[in-house]
Amino acid sequence: MGGKMGNMRQLLILLLCLTVVSCGSAQQNTPAATPLPQPTIPAVAEALESQPQDHVEVIGYLYPAAKGTSLVGGLSHSLGEMPAPLAEAGAIWLPDPPALPANAAIDVAGSGGYPLVRVSGQLSPTGRYGPDNRYPRQITEASLELLSVRDLSIALLLDNSGIYDNQPVHLSGQILLGASTALLVDQLGSGGVPAARARQIKLVGVIEGNSLRKRLTATSSGAAYFGPVQIVGIWRRSSLYPLTIIPG
C-alpha cells in the first residue's frame, strides 16, 4: 500500500513538472504582439478635403494672420530668409484659438518660431471664413496641444517604426525629387543615385515644387532633383508626410 501511494505521489509530481515546463515553453514561443496602427491624424491639406465634423484633430503650424490666427499645413524655406506658409499645403482659420502658455518651449527645427500644434475642435463646412473671406474652412471650439519633434536618424526611425507612429520627427538626409515621387535617402551616390545599401523613406502628401527644385541639383537627364535637406514631418508607419523641407 505504501509503495502504491509513493508511486502515485511521484506520478503527480511528474505531471505537475510537465505542466509547468509546458506553460513556460508556450510563453517563450508566443510571439510578441504587434502594436496596432494608430488612426491617422490629418494634416491641414487632408482636413480641407474631409467632411464637416463635430470633432476633428489636425496637425499644423500656428501662423499669425490679420485679426487672428490661422493653422497652416506647411512652411517653405525656399521663398525668403524666413519660413513662410506653403500655399499648396493649405490653411484653416481659427477664430478663437486658446493662447499657448507663456513659457511654452517652441523648439521645432525649421519652424521660425511658429508653434507646431495638434488642434482639436469642430470643422466647419466649406465656405469663406476669416479676414477677406480668404479661408475655405475654420475650426471652432478649438483646443491646442503644443507638439515636440523627435530628432532621429533615418535608420533609427525605420528600425523603430511603430514607436513613432503619428508623431512629428526631424530627419536629415538627401532628397531625391522626381516628377511624381519623392524619397529621403541616407546616402546618395554621384548623379543622385541611391547608394547600394542606402536606407530610404517615401515622402507622401504635399511636396514643395519649383521653389524647392531651384535649391537642388538636377540629374543629368533633368528628370529629377537631389540634394541635402532637413525635413520635419509626420511619421505614418512606413512613410513621412512633410511639413517643412529645409534645403542645404
mmCIF file of C-alpha atoms in Angstrom:
data_model
loop_
_atom_site.group_PDB
_atom_site.id
_atom_site.type_symbol
_atom_site.label_atom_id
_atom_site.label_comp_id
_atom_site.label_asym_id
_atom_site.label_seq_id
_atom_site.Cartn_x
_atom_site.Cartn_y
_atom_site.Cartn_z
ATOM 1 C CA MET A 1 0.000 0.000 0.000
ATOM 2 C CA GLY A 2 2.792 2.373 0.927
ATOM 3 C CA GLY A 3 4.544 1.535 -2.343
ATOM 4 C CA LYS A 4 1.421 2.366 -4.356
ATOM 5 C CA MET A 5 0.970 5.683 -2.539
ATOM 6 C CA GLY A 6 4.615 6.527 -3.190
ATOM 7 C CA ASN A 7 4.231 5.760 -6.877
ATOM 8 C CA MET A 8 1.098 7.910 -7.089
ATOM 9 C CA ARG A 9 2.875 10.777 -5.358
ATOM 10 C CA GLN A 10 5.798 10.557 -7.805
ATOM 11 C CA LEU A 11 3.374 10.468 -10.759
ATOM 12 C CA LEU A 12 1.573 13.604 -9.548
ATOM 13 C CA ILE A 13 4.870 15.446 -9.069
ATOM 14 C CA LEU A 14 5.970 14.432 -12.583
ATOM 15 C CA LEU A 15 2.692 15.636 -14.121
ATOM 16 C CA LEU A 16 2.974 18.942 -12.250
ATOM 17 C CA CYS A 17 6.529 19.471 -13.513
ATOM 18 C CA LEU A 18 5.499 18.701 -17.086
ATOM 19 C CA THR A 19 2.624 21.199 -16.835
ATOM 20 C CA VAL A 20 4.924 23.968 -15.565
ATOM 21 C CA VAL A 21 7.503 23.272 -18.286
ATOM 22 C CA SER A 22 4.791 23.197 -20.945
ATOM 23 C CA CYS A 23 3.364 26.555 -19.833
ATOM 24 C CA GLY A 24 6.813 28.113 -19.713
ATOM 25 C CA SER A 25 7.608 26.888 -23.226
ATOM 26 C CA ALA A 26 4.307 28.209 -24.549
ATOM 27 C CA GLN A 27 5.002 31.642 -23.079
ATOM 28 C CA GLN A 28 8.503 31.697 -24.577
ATOM 29 C CA ASN A 29 7.260 30.608 -28.015
ATOM 30 C CA THR A 30 4.381 33.106 -28.128
ATOM 31 C CA PRO A 31 5.368 35.955 -30.468
ATOM 32 C CA ALA A 32 5.236 39.496 -29.122
ATOM 33 C CA ALA A 33 2.048 41.318 -30.015
ATOM 34 C CA THR A 34 2.435 43.774 -32.896
ATOM 35 C CA PRO A 35 1.114 47.245 -31.973
ATOM 36 C CA LEU A 36 -1.991 48.156 -33.922
ATOM 37 C CA PRO A 37 -1.611 51.135 -36.275
ATOM 38 C CA GLN A 38 -2.924 54.323 -34.737
ATOM 39 C CA PRO A 39 -5.663 56.277 -36.540
ATOM 40 C CA THR A 40 -4.048 58.802 -38.852
ATOM 41 C CA ILE A 41 -4.163 62.404 -37.641
ATOM 42 C CA PRO A 42 -4.625 64.532 -40.777
ATOM 43 C CA ALA A 43 -2.525 67.461 -41.855
ATOM 44 C CA VAL A 44 -4.252 70.655 -42.956
ATOM 45 C CA ALA A 45 -4.489 69.798 -46.676
ATOM 46 C CA GLU A 46 -6.160 66.500 -45.802
ATOM 47 C CA ALA A 47 -8.606 68.123 -43.390
ATOM 48 C CA LEU A 48 -9.611 70.602 -46.086
ATOM 49 C CA GLU A 49 -10.830 67.680 -48.200
ATOM 50 C CA SER A 50 -12.840 65.996 -45.425
ATOM 51 C CA GLN A 51 -16.481 66.349 -44.449
ATOM 52 C CA PRO A 52 -17.579 68.726 -41.656
ATOM 53 C CA GLN A 53 -17.124 67.080 -38.263
ATOM 54 C CA ASP A 54 -18.184 67.764 -34.703
ATOM 55 C CA HIS A 55 -14.714 66.697 -33.617
ATOM 56 C CA VAL A 56 -11.556 66.705 -35.677
ATOM 57 C CA GLU A 57 -7.824 66.642 -34.909
ATOM 58 C CA VAL A 58 -5.425 68.395 -37.271
ATOM 59 C CA ILE A 59 -1.643 68.927 -37.179
ATOM 60 C CA GLY A 60 -0.125 72.162 -38.480
ATOM 61 C CA TYR A 61 1.734 75.359 -37.631
ATOM 62 C CA LEU A 62 0.083 78.279 -35.854
ATOM 63 C CA TYR A 63 0.636 81.325 -38.029
ATOM 64 C CA PRO A 64 -0.394 84.876 -37.076
ATOM 65 C CA ALA A 65 -2.786 86.500 -39.523
ATOM 66 C CA ALA A 66 -4.588 89.811 -39.698
ATOM 67 C CA LYS A 67 -7.149 89.906 -36.901
ATOM 68 C CA GLY A 68 -6.458 86.394 -35.717
ATOM 69 C CA THR A 69 -4.609 83.146 -36.269
ATOM 70 C CA SER A 70 -4.501 80.526 -38.983
ATOM 71 C CA LEU A 71 -3.344 76.924 -38.971
ATOM 72 C CA VAL A 72 -1.062 76.295 -41.957
ATOM 73 C CA GLY A 73 -0.187 72.882 -43.313
ATOM 74 C CA GLY A 74 3.438 73.557 -44.164
ATOM 75 C CA LEU A 75 6.281 76.062 -44.238
ATOM 76 C CA SER A 76 8.595 76.856 -47.140
ATOM 77 C CA HIS A 77 12.261 77.747 -46.667
ATOM 78 C CA SER A 78 12.770 78.483 -50.360
ATOM 79 C CA LEU A 79 10.843 81.756 -50.626
ATOM 80 C CA GLY A 80 12.966 84.046 -48.459
ATOM 81 C CA GLU A 81 15.069 84.316 -45.350
ATOM 82 C CA MET A 82 12.224 83.382 -43.010
ATOM 83 C CA PRO A 83 9.917 80.390 -43.464
ATOM 84 C CA ALA A 84 6.565 81.288 -44.995
ATOM 85 C CA PRO A 85 3.308 79.352 -45.353
ATOM 86 C CA LEU A 86 3.419 76.854 -48.193
ATOM 87 C CA ALA A 87 0.340 77.675 -50.248
ATOM 88 C CA GLU A 88 -0.092 74.120 -51.578
ATOM 89 C CA ALA A 89 -0.315 72.787 -48.012
ATOM 90 C CA GLY A 90 -3.449 74.814 -47.246
ATOM 91 C CA ALA A 91 -4.614 76.895 -44.303
ATOM 92 C CA ILE A 92 -7.560 76.798 -41.876
ATOM 93 C CA TRP A 93 -8.918 79.780 -39.986
ATOM 94 C CA LEU A 94 -9.013 79.646 -36.159
ATOM 95 C CA PRO A 95 -11.468 82.343 -34.991
ATOM 96 C CA ASP A 96 -10.941 81.798 -31.262
ATOM 97 C CA PRO A 97 -7.806 79.737 -30.522
ATOM 98 C CA PRO A 98 -6.753 79.442 -26.878
ATOM 99 C CA ALA A 99 -3.420 81.045 -26.064
ATOM 100 C CA LEU A 100 -0.383 78.849 -25.558
ATOM 101 C CA PRO A 101 1.300 79.043 -22.146
ATOM 102 C CA ALA A 102 3.674 81.998 -21.903
ATOM 103 C CA ASN A 103 6.568 79.646 -21.050
ATOM 104 C CA ALA A 104 5.833 77.161 -23.850
ATOM 105 C CA ALA A 105 9.096 75.969 -25.382
ATOM 106 C CA ILE A 106 8.971 76.252 -29.167
ATOM 107 C CA ASP A 107 11.997 74.266 -30.268
ATOM 108 C CA VAL A 108 10.787 72.837 -33.546
ATOM 109 C CA ALA A 109 13.522 72.657 -36.168
ATOM 110 C CA GLY A 110 12.876 74.921 -39.118
ATOM 111 C CA SER A 111 9.721 76.426 -37.626
ATOM 112 C CA GLY A 112 10.983 80.007 -37.480
ATOM 113 C CA GLY A 113 9.341 80.229 -34.064
ATOM 114 C CA TYR A 114 5.889 79.198 -35.286
ATOM 115 C CA PRO A 115 4.458 76.546 -32.939
ATOM 116 C CA LEU A 116 3.697 73.085 -34.297
ATOM 117 C CA VAL A 117 0.407 72.026 -32.720
ATOM 118 C CA ARG A 118 -2.378 69.480 -32.741
ATOM 119 C CA VAL A 119 -5.702 71.323 -32.938
ATOM 120 C CA SER A 120 -8.932 69.669 -31.807
ATOM 121 C CA GLY A 121 -12.325 71.192 -32.486
ATOM 122 C CA GLN A 122 -15.301 71.422 -34.798
ATOM 123 C CA LEU A 123 -14.550 71.559 -38.525
ATOM 124 C CA SER A 124 -16.894 73.848 -40.468
ATOM 125 C CA PRO A 125 -18.482 73.200 -43.855
ATOM 126 C CA THR A 126 -16.659 74.586 -46.871
ATOM 127 C CA GLY A 127 -17.249 78.324 -47.163
ATOM 128 C CA ARG A 128 -15.499 81.659 -46.723
ATOM 129 C CA TYR A 129 -14.005 82.484 -43.346
ATOM 130 C CA GLY A 130 -11.604 84.892 -41.686
ATOM 131 C CA PRO A 131 -10.262 88.222 -42.965
ATOM 132 C CA ASP A 132 -11.383 88.968 -46.534
ATOM 133 C CA ASN A 133 -13.096 85.556 -46.585
ATOM 134 C CA ARG A 134 -9.755 84.004 -47.573
ATOM 135 C CA TYR A 135 -10.058 80.674 -45.765
ATOM 136 C CA PRO A 136 -12.205 77.786 -47.056
ATOM 137 C CA ARG A 137 -12.665 76.136 -43.634
ATOM 138 C CA GLN A 138 -12.460 77.060 -39.971
ATOM 139 C CA ILE A 139 -12.214 75.170 -36.687
ATOM 140 C CA THR A 140 -14.285 76.415 -33.752
ATOM 141 C CA GLU A 141 -14.307 75.410 -30.078
ATOM 142 C CA ALA A 142 -10.611 74.714 -30.606
ATOM 143 C CA SER A 143 -8.124 73.319 -28.123
ATOM 144 C CA LEU A 144 -4.369 73.227 -28.764
ATOM 145 C CA GLU A 145 -1.572 70.849 -27.872
ATOM 146 C CA LEU A 146 1.992 72.009 -28.484
ATOM 147 C CA LEU A 147 3.950 69.211 -30.166
ATOM 148 C CA SER A 148 7.588 68.382 -29.664
ATOM 149 C CA VAL A 149 9.594 66.918 -32.541
ATOM 150 C CA ARG A 150 11.782 63.827 -32.234
ATOM 151 C CA ASP A 151 15.257 64.329 -33.716
ATOM 152 C CA LEU A 152 16.090 60.980 -35.344
ATOM 153 C CA SER A 153 18.244 59.334 -37.977
ATOM 154 C CA ILE A 154 16.620 57.552 -40.904
ATOM 155 C CA ALA A 155 17.915 54.190 -39.658
ATOM 156 C CA LEU A 156 16.658 54.716 -36.105
ATOM 157 C CA LEU A 157 13.218 55.684 -37.364
ATOM 158 C CA LEU A 158 12.916 52.708 -39.712
ATOM 159 C CA ASP A 159 14.116 50.283 -37.043
ATOM 160 C CA ASN A 160 11.511 51.572 -34.561
ATOM 161 C CA SER A 161 8.699 52.485 -36.909
ATOM 162 C CA GLY A 162 5.747 51.632 -34.665
ATOM 163 C CA ILE A 163 7.029 53.698 -31.744
ATOM 164 C CA TYR A 164 6.836 56.975 -33.691
ATOM 165 C CA ASP A 165 3.513 56.447 -35.472
ATOM 166 C CA ASN A 166 1.637 59.769 -35.879
ATOM 167 C CA GLN A 167 4.473 61.716 -34.239
ATOM 168 C CA PRO A 168 6.382 64.670 -35.720
ATOM 169 C CA VAL A 169 10.011 63.793 -36.453
ATOM 170 C CA HIS A 170 13.070 65.709 -37.660
ATOM 171 C CA LEU A 171 15.350 63.917 -40.125
ATOM 172 C CA SER A 172 18.444 64.798 -42.128
ATOM 173 C CA GLY A 173 19.361 63.150 -45.407
ATOM 174 C CA GLN A 174 19.388 63.514 -49.169
ATOM 175 C CA ILE A 175 16.170 64.182 -51.052
ATOM 176 C CA LEU A 176 15.514 62.633 -54.443
ATOM 177 C CA LEU A 177 12.644 64.505 -56.065
ATOM 178 C CA GLY A 178 11.078 63.152 -59.262
ATOM 179 C CA ALA A 179 8.074 64.257 -61.257
ATOM 180 C CA SER A 180 5.614 62.266 -59.123
ATOM 181 C CA THR A 181 7.713 60.641 -56.391
ATOM 182 C CA ALA A 182 9.945 61.838 -53.567
ATOM 183 C CA LEU A 183 12.374 59.936 -51.358
ATOM 184 C CA LEU A 184 14.544 60.814 -48.380
ATOM 185 C CA VAL A 185 17.740 58.727 -48.556
ATOM 186 C CA ASP A 186 20.596 58.455 -46.097
ATOM 187 C CA GLN A 187 23.211 58.031 -48.880
ATOM 188 C CA LEU A 188 23.219 59.174 -52.495
ATOM 189 C CA GLY A 189 25.948 58.332 -54.961
ATOM 190 C CA SER A 190 27.118 60.501 -57.805
ATOM 191 C CA GLY A 191 24.415 61.858 -60.039
ATOM 192 C CA GLY A 192 21.682 61.436 -57.442
ATOM 193 C CA VAL A 193 21.585 57.607 -57.494
ATOM 194 C CA PRO A 194 20.929 55.970 -54.066
ATOM 195 C CA ALA A 195 23.933 54.049 -52.719
ATOM 196 C CA ALA A 196 23.736 50.247 -52.804
ATOM 197 C CA ARG A 197 22.828 49.877 -49.130
ATOM 198 C CA ALA A 198 21.077 53.198 -48.692
ATOM 199 C CA ARG A 199 18.037 53.313 -46.447
ATOM 200 C CA GLN A 200 15.193 55.385 -47.751
ATOM 201 C CA ILE A 201 11.814 56.779 -46.769
ATOM 202 C CA LYS A 202 8.959 57.573 -49.097
ATOM 203 C CA LEU A 203 7.566 61.090 -48.821
ATOM 204 C CA VAL A 204 3.790 61.354 -49.243
ATOM 205 C CA GLY A 205 1.315 64.229 -49.311
ATOM 206 C CA VAL A 206 2.065 67.809 -50.267
ATOM 207 C CA ILE A 207 5.633 68.217 -51.576
ATOM 208 C CA GLU A 208 7.002 71.676 -52.313
ATOM 209 C CA GLY A 209 7.521 72.164 -56.053
ATOM 210 C CA ASN A 210 9.514 74.600 -58.197
ATOM 211 C CA SER A 211 10.782 76.822 -55.398
ATOM 212 C CA LEU A 212 12.445 73.815 -53.733
ATOM 213 C CA ARG A 213 13.799 72.390 -57.005
ATOM 214 C CA LYS A 214 15.666 75.646 -57.597
ATOM 215 C CA ARG A 215 17.657 74.936 -54.433
ATOM 216 C CA LEU A 216 18.586 71.393 -55.515
ATOM 217 C CA THR A 217 20.805 69.823 -58.208
ATOM 218 C CA ALA A 218 19.252 68.424 -61.378
ATOM 219 C CA THR A 219 20.200 64.948 -62.584
ATOM 220 C CA SER A 220 21.889 64.689 -65.984
ATOM 221 C CA SER A 221 18.545 63.873 -67.615
ATOM 222 C CA GLY A 222 16.795 66.730 -65.831
ATOM 223 C CA ALA A 223 14.031 64.323 -64.769
ATOM 224 C CA ALA A 224 14.829 64.530 -61.043
ATOM 225 C CA TYR A 225 16.474 66.778 -58.455
ATOM 226 C CA PHE A 226 18.570 65.910 -55.427
ATOM 227 C CA GLY A 227 20.469 67.442 -52.536
ATOM 228 C CA PRO A 228 20.906 67.579 -48.753
ATOM 229 C CA VAL A 229 17.865 68.561 -46.707
ATOM 230 C CA GLN A 230 16.353 68.516 -43.281
ATOM 231 C CA ILE A 231 12.704 67.528 -43.033
ATOM 232 C CA VAL A 232 10.126 67.896 -40.270
ATOM 233 C CA GLY A 233 7.120 65.711 -40.912
ATOM 234 C CA ILE A 234 4.518 63.341 -39.511
ATOM 235 C CA TRP A 235 5.597 59.701 -39.472
ATOM 236 C CA ARG A 236 2.909 57.295 -40.662
ATOM 237 C CA ARG A 237 4.150 53.769 -40.061
ATOM 238 C CA SER A 238 6.029 53.435 -43.358
ATOM 239 C CA SER A 239 6.104 56.904 -44.933
ATOM 240 C CA LEU A 240 6.657 60.541 -43.998
ATOM 241 C CA TYR A 241 4.227 63.422 -44.558
ATOM 242 C CA PRO A 242 6.497 66.509 -44.756
ATOM 243 C CA LEU A 243 5.552 69.740 -43.013
ATOM 244 C CA THR A 244 8.681 71.653 -43.896
ATOM 245 C CA ILE A 245 11.722 70.846 -46.058
ATOM 246 C CA ILE A 246 14.920 72.809 -45.370
ATOM 247 C CA PRO A 247 17.425 72.585 -48.256
ATOM 248 C CA GLY A 248 21.173 72.783 -47.736
#
